[in-house]
mmCIF file of C-alpha atoms and ligand atoms in Angstrom:
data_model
loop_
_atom_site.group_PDB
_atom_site.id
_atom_site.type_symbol
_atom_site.label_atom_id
_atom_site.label_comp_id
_atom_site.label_asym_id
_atom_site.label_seq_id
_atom_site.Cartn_x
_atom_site.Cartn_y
_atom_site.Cartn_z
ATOM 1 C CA UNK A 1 -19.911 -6.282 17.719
ATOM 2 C CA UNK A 2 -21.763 -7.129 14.760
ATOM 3 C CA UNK A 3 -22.825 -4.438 11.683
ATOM 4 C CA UNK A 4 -25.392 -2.089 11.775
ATOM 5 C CA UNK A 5 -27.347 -1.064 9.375
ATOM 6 C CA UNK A 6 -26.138 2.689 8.663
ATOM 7 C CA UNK A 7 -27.425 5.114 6.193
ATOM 8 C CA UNK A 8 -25.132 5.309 2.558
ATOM 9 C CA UNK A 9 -23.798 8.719 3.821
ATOM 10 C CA UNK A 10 -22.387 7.904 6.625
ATOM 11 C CA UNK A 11 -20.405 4.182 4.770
ATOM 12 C CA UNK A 12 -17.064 4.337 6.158
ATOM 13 C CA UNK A 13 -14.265 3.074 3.162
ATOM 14 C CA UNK A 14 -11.372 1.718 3.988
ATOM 15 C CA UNK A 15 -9.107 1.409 0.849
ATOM 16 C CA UNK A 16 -5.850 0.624 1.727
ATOM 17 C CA UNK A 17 -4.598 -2.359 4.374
ATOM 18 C CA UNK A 18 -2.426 -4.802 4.736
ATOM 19 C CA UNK A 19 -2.552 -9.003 5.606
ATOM 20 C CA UNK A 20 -0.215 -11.623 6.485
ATOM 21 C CA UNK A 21 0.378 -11.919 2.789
ATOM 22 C CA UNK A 22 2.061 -9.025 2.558
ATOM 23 C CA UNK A 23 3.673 -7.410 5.696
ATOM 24 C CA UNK A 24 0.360 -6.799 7.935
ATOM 25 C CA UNK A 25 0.289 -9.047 10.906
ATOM 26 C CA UNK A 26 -3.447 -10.428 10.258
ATOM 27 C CA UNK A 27 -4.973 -12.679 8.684
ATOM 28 C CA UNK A 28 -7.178 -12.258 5.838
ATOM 29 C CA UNK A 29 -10.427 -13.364 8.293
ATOM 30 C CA UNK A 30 -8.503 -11.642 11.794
ATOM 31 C CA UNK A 31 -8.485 -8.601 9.473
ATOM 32 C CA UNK A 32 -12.136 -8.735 8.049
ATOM 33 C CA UNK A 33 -13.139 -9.097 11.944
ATOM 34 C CA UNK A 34 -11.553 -6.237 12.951
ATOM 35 C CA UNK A 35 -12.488 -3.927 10.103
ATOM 36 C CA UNK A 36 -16.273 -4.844 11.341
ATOM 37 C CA UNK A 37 -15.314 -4.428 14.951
ATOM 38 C CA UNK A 38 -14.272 -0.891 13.892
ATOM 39 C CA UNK A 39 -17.176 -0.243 11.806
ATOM 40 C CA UNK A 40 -15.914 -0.048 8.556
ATOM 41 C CA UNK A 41 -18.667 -1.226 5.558
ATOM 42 C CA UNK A 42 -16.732 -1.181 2.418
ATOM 43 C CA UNK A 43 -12.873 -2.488 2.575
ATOM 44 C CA UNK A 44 -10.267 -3.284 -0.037
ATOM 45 C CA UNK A 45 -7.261 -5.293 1.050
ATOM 46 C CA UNK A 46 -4.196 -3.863 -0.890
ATOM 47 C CA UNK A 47 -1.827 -6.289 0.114
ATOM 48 C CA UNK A 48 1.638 -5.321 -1.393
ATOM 49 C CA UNK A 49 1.964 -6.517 -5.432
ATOM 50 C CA UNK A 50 -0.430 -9.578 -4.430
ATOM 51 C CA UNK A 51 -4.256 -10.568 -4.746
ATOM 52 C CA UNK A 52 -3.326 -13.790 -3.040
ATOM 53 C CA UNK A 53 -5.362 -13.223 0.370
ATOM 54 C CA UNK A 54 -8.301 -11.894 -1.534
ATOM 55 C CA UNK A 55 -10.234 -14.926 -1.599
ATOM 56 C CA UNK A 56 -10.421 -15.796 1.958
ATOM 57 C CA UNK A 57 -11.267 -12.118 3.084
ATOM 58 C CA UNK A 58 -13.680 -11.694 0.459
ATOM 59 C CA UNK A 59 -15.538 -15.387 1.813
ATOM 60 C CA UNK A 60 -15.172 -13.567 5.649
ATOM 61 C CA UNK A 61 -16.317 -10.222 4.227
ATOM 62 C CA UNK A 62 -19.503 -12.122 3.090
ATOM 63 C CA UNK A 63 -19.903 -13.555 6.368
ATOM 64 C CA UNK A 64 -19.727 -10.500 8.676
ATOM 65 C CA UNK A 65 -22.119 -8.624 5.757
ATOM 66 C CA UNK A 66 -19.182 -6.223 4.613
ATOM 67 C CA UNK A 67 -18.801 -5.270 1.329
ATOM 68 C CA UNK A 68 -15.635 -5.768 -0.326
ATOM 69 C CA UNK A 69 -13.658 -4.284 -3.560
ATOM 70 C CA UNK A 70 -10.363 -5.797 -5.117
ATOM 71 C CA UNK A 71 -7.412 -4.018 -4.775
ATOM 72 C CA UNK A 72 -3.444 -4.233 -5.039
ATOM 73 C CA UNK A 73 -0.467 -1.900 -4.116
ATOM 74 C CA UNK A 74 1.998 -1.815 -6.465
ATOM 75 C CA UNK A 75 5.746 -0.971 -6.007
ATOM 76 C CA UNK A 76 6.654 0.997 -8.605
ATOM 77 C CA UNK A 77 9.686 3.573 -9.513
ATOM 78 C CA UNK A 78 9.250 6.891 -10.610
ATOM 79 C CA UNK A 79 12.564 9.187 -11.049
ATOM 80 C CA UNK A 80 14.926 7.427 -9.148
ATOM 81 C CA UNK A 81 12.125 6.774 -5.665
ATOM 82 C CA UNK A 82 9.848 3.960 -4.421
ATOM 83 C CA UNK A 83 6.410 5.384 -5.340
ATOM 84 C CA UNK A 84 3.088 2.886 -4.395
ATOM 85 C CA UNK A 85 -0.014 3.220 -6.709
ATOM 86 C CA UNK A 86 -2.652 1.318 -5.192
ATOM 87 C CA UNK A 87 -5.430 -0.445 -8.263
ATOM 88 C CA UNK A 88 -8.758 -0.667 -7.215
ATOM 89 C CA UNK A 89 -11.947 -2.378 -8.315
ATOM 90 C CA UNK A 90 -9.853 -4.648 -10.613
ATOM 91 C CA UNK A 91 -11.127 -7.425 -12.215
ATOM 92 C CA UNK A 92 -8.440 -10.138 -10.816
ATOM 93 C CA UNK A 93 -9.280 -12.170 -13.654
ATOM 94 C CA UNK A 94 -7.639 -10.123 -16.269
ATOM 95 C CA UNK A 95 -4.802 -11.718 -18.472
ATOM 96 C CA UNK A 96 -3.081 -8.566 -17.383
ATOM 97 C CA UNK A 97 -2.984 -8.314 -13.881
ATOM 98 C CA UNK A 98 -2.488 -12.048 -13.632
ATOM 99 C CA UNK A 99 1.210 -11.361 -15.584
ATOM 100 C CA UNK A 100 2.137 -8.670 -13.536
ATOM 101 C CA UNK A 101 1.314 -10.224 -9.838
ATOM 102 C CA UNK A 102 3.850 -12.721 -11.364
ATOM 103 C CA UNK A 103 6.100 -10.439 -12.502
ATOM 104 C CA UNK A 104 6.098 -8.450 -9.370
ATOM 105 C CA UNK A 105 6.446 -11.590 -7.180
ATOM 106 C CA UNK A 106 9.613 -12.492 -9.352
ATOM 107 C CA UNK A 107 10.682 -8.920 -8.909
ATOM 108 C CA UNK A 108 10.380 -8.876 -5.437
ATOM 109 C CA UNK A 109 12.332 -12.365 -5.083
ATOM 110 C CA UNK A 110 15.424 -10.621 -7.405
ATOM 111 C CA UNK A 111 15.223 -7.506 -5.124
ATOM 112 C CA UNK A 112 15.125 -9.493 -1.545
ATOM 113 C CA UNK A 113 18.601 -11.543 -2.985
ATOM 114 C CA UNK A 114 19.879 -7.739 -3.711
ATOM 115 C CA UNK A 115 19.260 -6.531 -0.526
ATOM 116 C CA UNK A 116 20.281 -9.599 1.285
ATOM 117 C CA UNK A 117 23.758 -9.398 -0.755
ATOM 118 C CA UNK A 118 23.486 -5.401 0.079
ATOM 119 C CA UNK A 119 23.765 -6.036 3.606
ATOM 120 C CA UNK A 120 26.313 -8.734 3.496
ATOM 121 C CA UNK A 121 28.845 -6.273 2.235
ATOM 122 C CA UNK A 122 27.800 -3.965 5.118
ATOM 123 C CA UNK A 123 28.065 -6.812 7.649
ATOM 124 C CA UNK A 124 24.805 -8.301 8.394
ATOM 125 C CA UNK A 125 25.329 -12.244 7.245
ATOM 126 C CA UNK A 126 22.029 -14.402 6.596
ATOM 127 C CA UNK A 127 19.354 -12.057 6.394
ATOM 128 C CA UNK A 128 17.995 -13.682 3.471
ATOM 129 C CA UNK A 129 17.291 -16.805 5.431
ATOM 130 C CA UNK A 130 16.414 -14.457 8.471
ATOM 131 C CA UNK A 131 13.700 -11.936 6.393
ATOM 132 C CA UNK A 132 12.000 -14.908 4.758
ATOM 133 C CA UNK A 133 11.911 -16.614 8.226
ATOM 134 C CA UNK A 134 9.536 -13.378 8.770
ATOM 135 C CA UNK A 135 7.542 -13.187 5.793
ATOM 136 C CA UNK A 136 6.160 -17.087 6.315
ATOM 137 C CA UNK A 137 3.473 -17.442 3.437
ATOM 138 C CA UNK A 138 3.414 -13.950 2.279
ATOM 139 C CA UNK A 139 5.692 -12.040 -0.015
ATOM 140 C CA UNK A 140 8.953 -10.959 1.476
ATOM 141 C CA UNK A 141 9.422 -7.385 1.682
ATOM 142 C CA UNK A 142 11.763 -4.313 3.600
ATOM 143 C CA UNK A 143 9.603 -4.653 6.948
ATOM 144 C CA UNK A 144 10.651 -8.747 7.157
ATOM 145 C CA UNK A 145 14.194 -7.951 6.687
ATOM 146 C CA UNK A 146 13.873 -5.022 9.378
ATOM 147 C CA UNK A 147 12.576 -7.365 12.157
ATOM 148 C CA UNK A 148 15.946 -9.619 11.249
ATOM 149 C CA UNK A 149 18.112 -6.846 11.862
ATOM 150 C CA UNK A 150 16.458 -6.316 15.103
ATOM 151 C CA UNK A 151 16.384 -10.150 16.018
ATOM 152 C CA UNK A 152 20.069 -9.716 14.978
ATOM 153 C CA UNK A 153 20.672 -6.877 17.758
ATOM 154 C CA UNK A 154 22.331 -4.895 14.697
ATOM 155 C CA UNK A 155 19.457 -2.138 15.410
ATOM 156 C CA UNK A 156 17.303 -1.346 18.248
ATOM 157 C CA UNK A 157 13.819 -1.452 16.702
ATOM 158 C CA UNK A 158 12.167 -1.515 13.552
ATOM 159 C CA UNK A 159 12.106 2.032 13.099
ATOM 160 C CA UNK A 160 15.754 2.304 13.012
ATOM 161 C CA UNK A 161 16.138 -0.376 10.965
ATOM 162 C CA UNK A 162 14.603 1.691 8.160
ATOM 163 C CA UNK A 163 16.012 4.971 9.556
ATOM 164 C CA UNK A 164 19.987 3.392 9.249
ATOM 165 C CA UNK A 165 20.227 0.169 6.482
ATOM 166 C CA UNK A 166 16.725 0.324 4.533
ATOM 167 C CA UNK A 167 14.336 3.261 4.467
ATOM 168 C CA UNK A 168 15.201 5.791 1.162
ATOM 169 C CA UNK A 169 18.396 6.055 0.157
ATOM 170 C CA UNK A 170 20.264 3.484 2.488
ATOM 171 C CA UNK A 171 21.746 0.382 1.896
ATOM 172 C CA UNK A 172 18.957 -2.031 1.691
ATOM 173 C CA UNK A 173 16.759 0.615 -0.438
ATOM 174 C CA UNK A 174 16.830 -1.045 -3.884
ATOM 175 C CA UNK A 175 14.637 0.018 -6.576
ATOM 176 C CA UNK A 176 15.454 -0.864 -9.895
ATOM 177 C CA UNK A 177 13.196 -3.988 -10.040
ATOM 178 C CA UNK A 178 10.647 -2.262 -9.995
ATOM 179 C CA UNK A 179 8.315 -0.824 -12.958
ATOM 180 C CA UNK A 180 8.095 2.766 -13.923
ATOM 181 C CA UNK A 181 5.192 4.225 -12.270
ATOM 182 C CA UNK A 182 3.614 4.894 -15.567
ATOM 183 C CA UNK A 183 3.890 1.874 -16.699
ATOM 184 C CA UNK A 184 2.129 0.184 -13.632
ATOM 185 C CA UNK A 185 -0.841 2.840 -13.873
ATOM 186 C CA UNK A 186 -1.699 1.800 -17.556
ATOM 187 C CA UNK A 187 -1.507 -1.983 -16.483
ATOM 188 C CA UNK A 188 -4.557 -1.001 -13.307
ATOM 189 C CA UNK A 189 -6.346 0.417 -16.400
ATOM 190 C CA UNK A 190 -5.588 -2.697 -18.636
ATOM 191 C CA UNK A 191 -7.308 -4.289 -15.639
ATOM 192 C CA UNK A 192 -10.167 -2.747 -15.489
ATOM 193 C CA UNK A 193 -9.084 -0.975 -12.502
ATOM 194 C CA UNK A 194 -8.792 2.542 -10.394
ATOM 195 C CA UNK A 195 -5.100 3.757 -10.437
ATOM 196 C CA UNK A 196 -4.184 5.584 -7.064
ATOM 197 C CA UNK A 197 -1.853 7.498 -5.697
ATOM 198 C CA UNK A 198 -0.806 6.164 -2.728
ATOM 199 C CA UNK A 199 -0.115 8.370 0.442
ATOM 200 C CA UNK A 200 1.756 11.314 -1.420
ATOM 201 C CA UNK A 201 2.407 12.772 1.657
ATOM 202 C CA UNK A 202 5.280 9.919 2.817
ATOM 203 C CA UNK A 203 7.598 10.607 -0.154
ATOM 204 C CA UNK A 204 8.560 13.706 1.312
ATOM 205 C CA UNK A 205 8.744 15.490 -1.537
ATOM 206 C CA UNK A 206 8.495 19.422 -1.866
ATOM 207 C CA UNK A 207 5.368 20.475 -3.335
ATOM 208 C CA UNK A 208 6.447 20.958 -6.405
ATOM 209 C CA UNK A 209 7.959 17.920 -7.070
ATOM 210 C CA UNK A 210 4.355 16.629 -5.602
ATOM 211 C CA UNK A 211 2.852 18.333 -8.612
ATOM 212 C CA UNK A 212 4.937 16.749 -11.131
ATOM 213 C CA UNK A 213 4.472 13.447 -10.089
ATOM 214 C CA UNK A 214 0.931 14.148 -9.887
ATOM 215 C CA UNK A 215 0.475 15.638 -13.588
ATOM 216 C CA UNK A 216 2.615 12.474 -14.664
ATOM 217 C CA UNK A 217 0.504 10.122 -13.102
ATOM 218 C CA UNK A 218 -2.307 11.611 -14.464
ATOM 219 C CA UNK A 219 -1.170 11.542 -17.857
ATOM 220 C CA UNK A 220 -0.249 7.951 -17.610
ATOM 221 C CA UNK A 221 -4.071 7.295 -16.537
ATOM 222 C CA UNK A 222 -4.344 7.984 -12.885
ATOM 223 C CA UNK A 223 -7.504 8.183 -11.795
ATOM 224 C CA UNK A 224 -7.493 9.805 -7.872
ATOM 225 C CA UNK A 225 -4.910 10.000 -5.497
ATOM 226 C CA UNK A 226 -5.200 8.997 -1.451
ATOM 227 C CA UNK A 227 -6.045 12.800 0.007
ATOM 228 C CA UNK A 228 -6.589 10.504 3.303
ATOM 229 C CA UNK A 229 -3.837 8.027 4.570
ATOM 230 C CA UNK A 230 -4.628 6.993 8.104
ATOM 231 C CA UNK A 231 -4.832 10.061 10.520
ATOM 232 C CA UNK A 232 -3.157 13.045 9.100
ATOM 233 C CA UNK A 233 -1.285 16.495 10.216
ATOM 234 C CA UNK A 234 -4.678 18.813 10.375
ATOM 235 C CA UNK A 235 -5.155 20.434 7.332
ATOM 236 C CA UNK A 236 -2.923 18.059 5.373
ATOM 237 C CA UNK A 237 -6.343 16.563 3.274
ATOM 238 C CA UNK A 238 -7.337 19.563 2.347
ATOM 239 C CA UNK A 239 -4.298 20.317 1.144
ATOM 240 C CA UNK A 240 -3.674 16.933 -1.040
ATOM 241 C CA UNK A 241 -7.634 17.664 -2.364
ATOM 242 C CA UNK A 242 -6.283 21.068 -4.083
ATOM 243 C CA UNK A 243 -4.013 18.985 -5.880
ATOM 244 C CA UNK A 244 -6.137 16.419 -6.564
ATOM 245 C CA UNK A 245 -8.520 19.288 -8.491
ATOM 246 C CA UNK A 246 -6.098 20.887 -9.955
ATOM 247 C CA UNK A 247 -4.956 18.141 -11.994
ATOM 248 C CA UNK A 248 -8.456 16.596 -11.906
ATOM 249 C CA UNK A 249 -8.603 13.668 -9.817
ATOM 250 C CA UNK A 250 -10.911 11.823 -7.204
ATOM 251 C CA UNK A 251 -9.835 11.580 -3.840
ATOM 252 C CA UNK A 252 -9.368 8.066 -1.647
ATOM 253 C CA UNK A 253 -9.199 7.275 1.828
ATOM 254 C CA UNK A 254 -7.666 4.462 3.498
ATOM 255 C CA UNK A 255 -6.103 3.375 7.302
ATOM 256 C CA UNK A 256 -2.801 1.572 5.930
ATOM 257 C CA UNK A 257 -3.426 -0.629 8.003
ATOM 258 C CA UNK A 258 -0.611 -2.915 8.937
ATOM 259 C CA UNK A 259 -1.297 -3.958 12.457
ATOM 260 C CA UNK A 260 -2.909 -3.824 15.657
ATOM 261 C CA UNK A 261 -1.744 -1.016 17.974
ATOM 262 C CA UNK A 262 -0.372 1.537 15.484
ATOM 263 C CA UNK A 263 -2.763 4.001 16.246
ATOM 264 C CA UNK A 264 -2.358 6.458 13.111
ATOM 265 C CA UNK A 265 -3.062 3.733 10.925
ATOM 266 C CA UNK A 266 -6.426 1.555 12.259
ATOM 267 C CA UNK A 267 -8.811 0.225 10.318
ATOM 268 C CA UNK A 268 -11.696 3.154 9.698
ATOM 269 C CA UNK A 269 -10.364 5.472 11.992
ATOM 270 C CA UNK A 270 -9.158 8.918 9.957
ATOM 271 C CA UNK A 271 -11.408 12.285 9.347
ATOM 272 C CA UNK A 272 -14.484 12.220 6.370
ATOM 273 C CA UNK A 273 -13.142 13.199 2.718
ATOM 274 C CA UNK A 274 -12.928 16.193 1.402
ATOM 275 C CA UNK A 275 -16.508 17.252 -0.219
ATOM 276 C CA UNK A 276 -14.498 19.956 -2.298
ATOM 277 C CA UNK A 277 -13.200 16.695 -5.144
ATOM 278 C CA UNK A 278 -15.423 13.198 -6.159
ATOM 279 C CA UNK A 279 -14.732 10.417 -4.161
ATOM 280 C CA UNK A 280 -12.882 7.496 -5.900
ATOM 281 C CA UNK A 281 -16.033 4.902 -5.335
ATOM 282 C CA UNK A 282 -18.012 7.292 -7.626
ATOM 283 C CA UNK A 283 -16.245 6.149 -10.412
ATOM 284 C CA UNK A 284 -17.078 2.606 -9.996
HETATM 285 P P1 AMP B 1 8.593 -3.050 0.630
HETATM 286 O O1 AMP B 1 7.188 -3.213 0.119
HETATM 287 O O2 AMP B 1 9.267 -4.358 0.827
HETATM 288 O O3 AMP B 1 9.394 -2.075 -0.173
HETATM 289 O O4 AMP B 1 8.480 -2.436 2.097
HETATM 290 C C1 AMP B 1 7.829 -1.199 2.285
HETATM 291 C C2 AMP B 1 6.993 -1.268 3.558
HETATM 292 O O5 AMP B 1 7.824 -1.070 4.680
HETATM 293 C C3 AMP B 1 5.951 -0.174 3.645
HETATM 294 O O6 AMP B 1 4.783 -0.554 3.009
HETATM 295 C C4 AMP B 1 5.753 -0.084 5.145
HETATM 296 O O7 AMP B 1 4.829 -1.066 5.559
HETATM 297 C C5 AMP B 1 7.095 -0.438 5.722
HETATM 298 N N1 AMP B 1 7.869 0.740 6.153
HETATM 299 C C6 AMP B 1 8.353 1.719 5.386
HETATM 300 N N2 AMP B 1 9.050 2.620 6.136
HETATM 301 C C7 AMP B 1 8.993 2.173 7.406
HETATM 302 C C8 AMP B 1 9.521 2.659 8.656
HETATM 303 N N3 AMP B 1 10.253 3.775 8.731
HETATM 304 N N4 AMP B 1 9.258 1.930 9.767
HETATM 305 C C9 AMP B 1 8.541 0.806 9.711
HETATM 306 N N5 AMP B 1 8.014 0.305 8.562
HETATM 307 C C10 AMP B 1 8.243 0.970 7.420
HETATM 308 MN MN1 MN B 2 3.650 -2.161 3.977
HETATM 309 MN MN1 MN B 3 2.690 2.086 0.655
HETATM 310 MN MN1 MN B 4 0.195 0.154 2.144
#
């Protein structure tokens, strides 16, 4: 299916999703394909605390006729939990955000020896060797070591994986390699870039809590947080959007994509924004 011309109102943004150098399953070009298959016009590839598949989607993006913006999600820590702020529009050139895609890869090297070691003591032997089996040429992450454990037989899918030895909290959950959240925000800006606030709604935190992050990421120099991850809980958009105005940010939208066949998180596919708070391309 090739891309139609459609009026601006009806552009569908995808700002958030995920390649084979990170933990998504496509390639750079397999995912620029299916983003135009699905009819999306303007992506950003925020692979995790990488730009390294940028070029080659952004050489597809120019071949299919989709428009493309930089972007990054960044693991960060933010009172003792894994928060992701996702920088868009960056300019990947910056002395800045050249240092901290190192950093991050270093950090994310430190933290995969500290999980491996993690789950050693609980049992699991050579899941080191076994996660980085999984993450071929992209950065090794939670999800690689997740598929060991089920290669292993130790779990039964990936799911429980996260649910027993890695999701928040377990075992194989280890933070403190991370930066503070704040700290990553005011890099994005050193960039150039949009600080987000990715998917608030998968921390699980009580609205109030929600709130305080939120005013602290503002204050750091957040710009808009995702009031759209993939499709939502009704009602759950309009929801993030009053907290996105009372503390007066833009709202983003994005699939998460990760992979084919997850069918809450496709490329394009989730409800329009909220018209009640600016969209996050309106500040680029
Ligand atoms: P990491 O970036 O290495 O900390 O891994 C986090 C990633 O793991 C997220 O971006 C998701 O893609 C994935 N993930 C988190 N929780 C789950 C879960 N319960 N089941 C499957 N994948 C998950
Ligand atoms: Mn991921
Ligand atoms: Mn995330
Ligand atoms: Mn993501």
């Amino acid at each position: 299916m090739g891309v139609c011309p459609i009026s601006p109102a009806h552009n569908i943004y995808d700002l958030h999703c995920h390649s084979t150098f990170s933990d998504g399953s496509l390639s750079p070009e397999e995912l620029l394909q299916r983003a135009a298959d699905k009819g999306v016009n303007t992506l950003a590839l925020t692979d995790h605390d990488t730009f390294a598949g940028y070029a080659r989607a952004e050489r597809q993006a120019t071949a299919l006729g989709l428009h493309m913006v930089t972007g990054i999600e960044l693991s960060t820590q933010w009172a003792g939990r894994g928060i992701h702020v996702v920088g868009l529009n960056i300019d990947l050139q910056s002395a800045v955000m050249c240092e901290v895609v190192q950093l991050q890869e270093r950090a994310r090297e430190e933290r995969a020896v500290a999980i491996a070691e993690r789950l050693s003591k609980a049992g699991v032997a050579a899941a080191l060797e076994g996660a980085r089996r999984y993450a071929g040429e992209g950065a090794i992450g939670r999800p690689h070591f997740a598929r060991y454990l089920v290669e292993s037989g130790v779990v039964a899918n990936m799911s429980q994986a996260f649910k027993r030895y890695l999701g928040a909290g377990k075992v194989g959950d280890v933070k403190n390699r991370w930066p503070e959240m704040a700290q990553a925000v005011e890099w994005i800006r050193q960039g150039g870039g949009v600080p987000v606030l990715a998917h608030p709604a998968k921390y699980k935190m009580t609205r109030t809590k929600l709130c305080v992050l939120t005013e602290q990421f503002k204050e750091a120099g957040g710009l808009a947080i995702e009031v759209i991850s993939g499709k939502q809980p009704v009602g759950l958009a309009e929801n993030l959007a009053r907290i996105a105005h009372q503390f007066g940010l833009a709202g983003s939208c994005g699939s998460d994509f990760h992979a084919p066949g997850q069918i809450w998180q496709e490329l394009g596919r989730f409800d329009p924004m909220p018209s009640s708070i600016p969209a996050v391309w309106e500040l680029w």
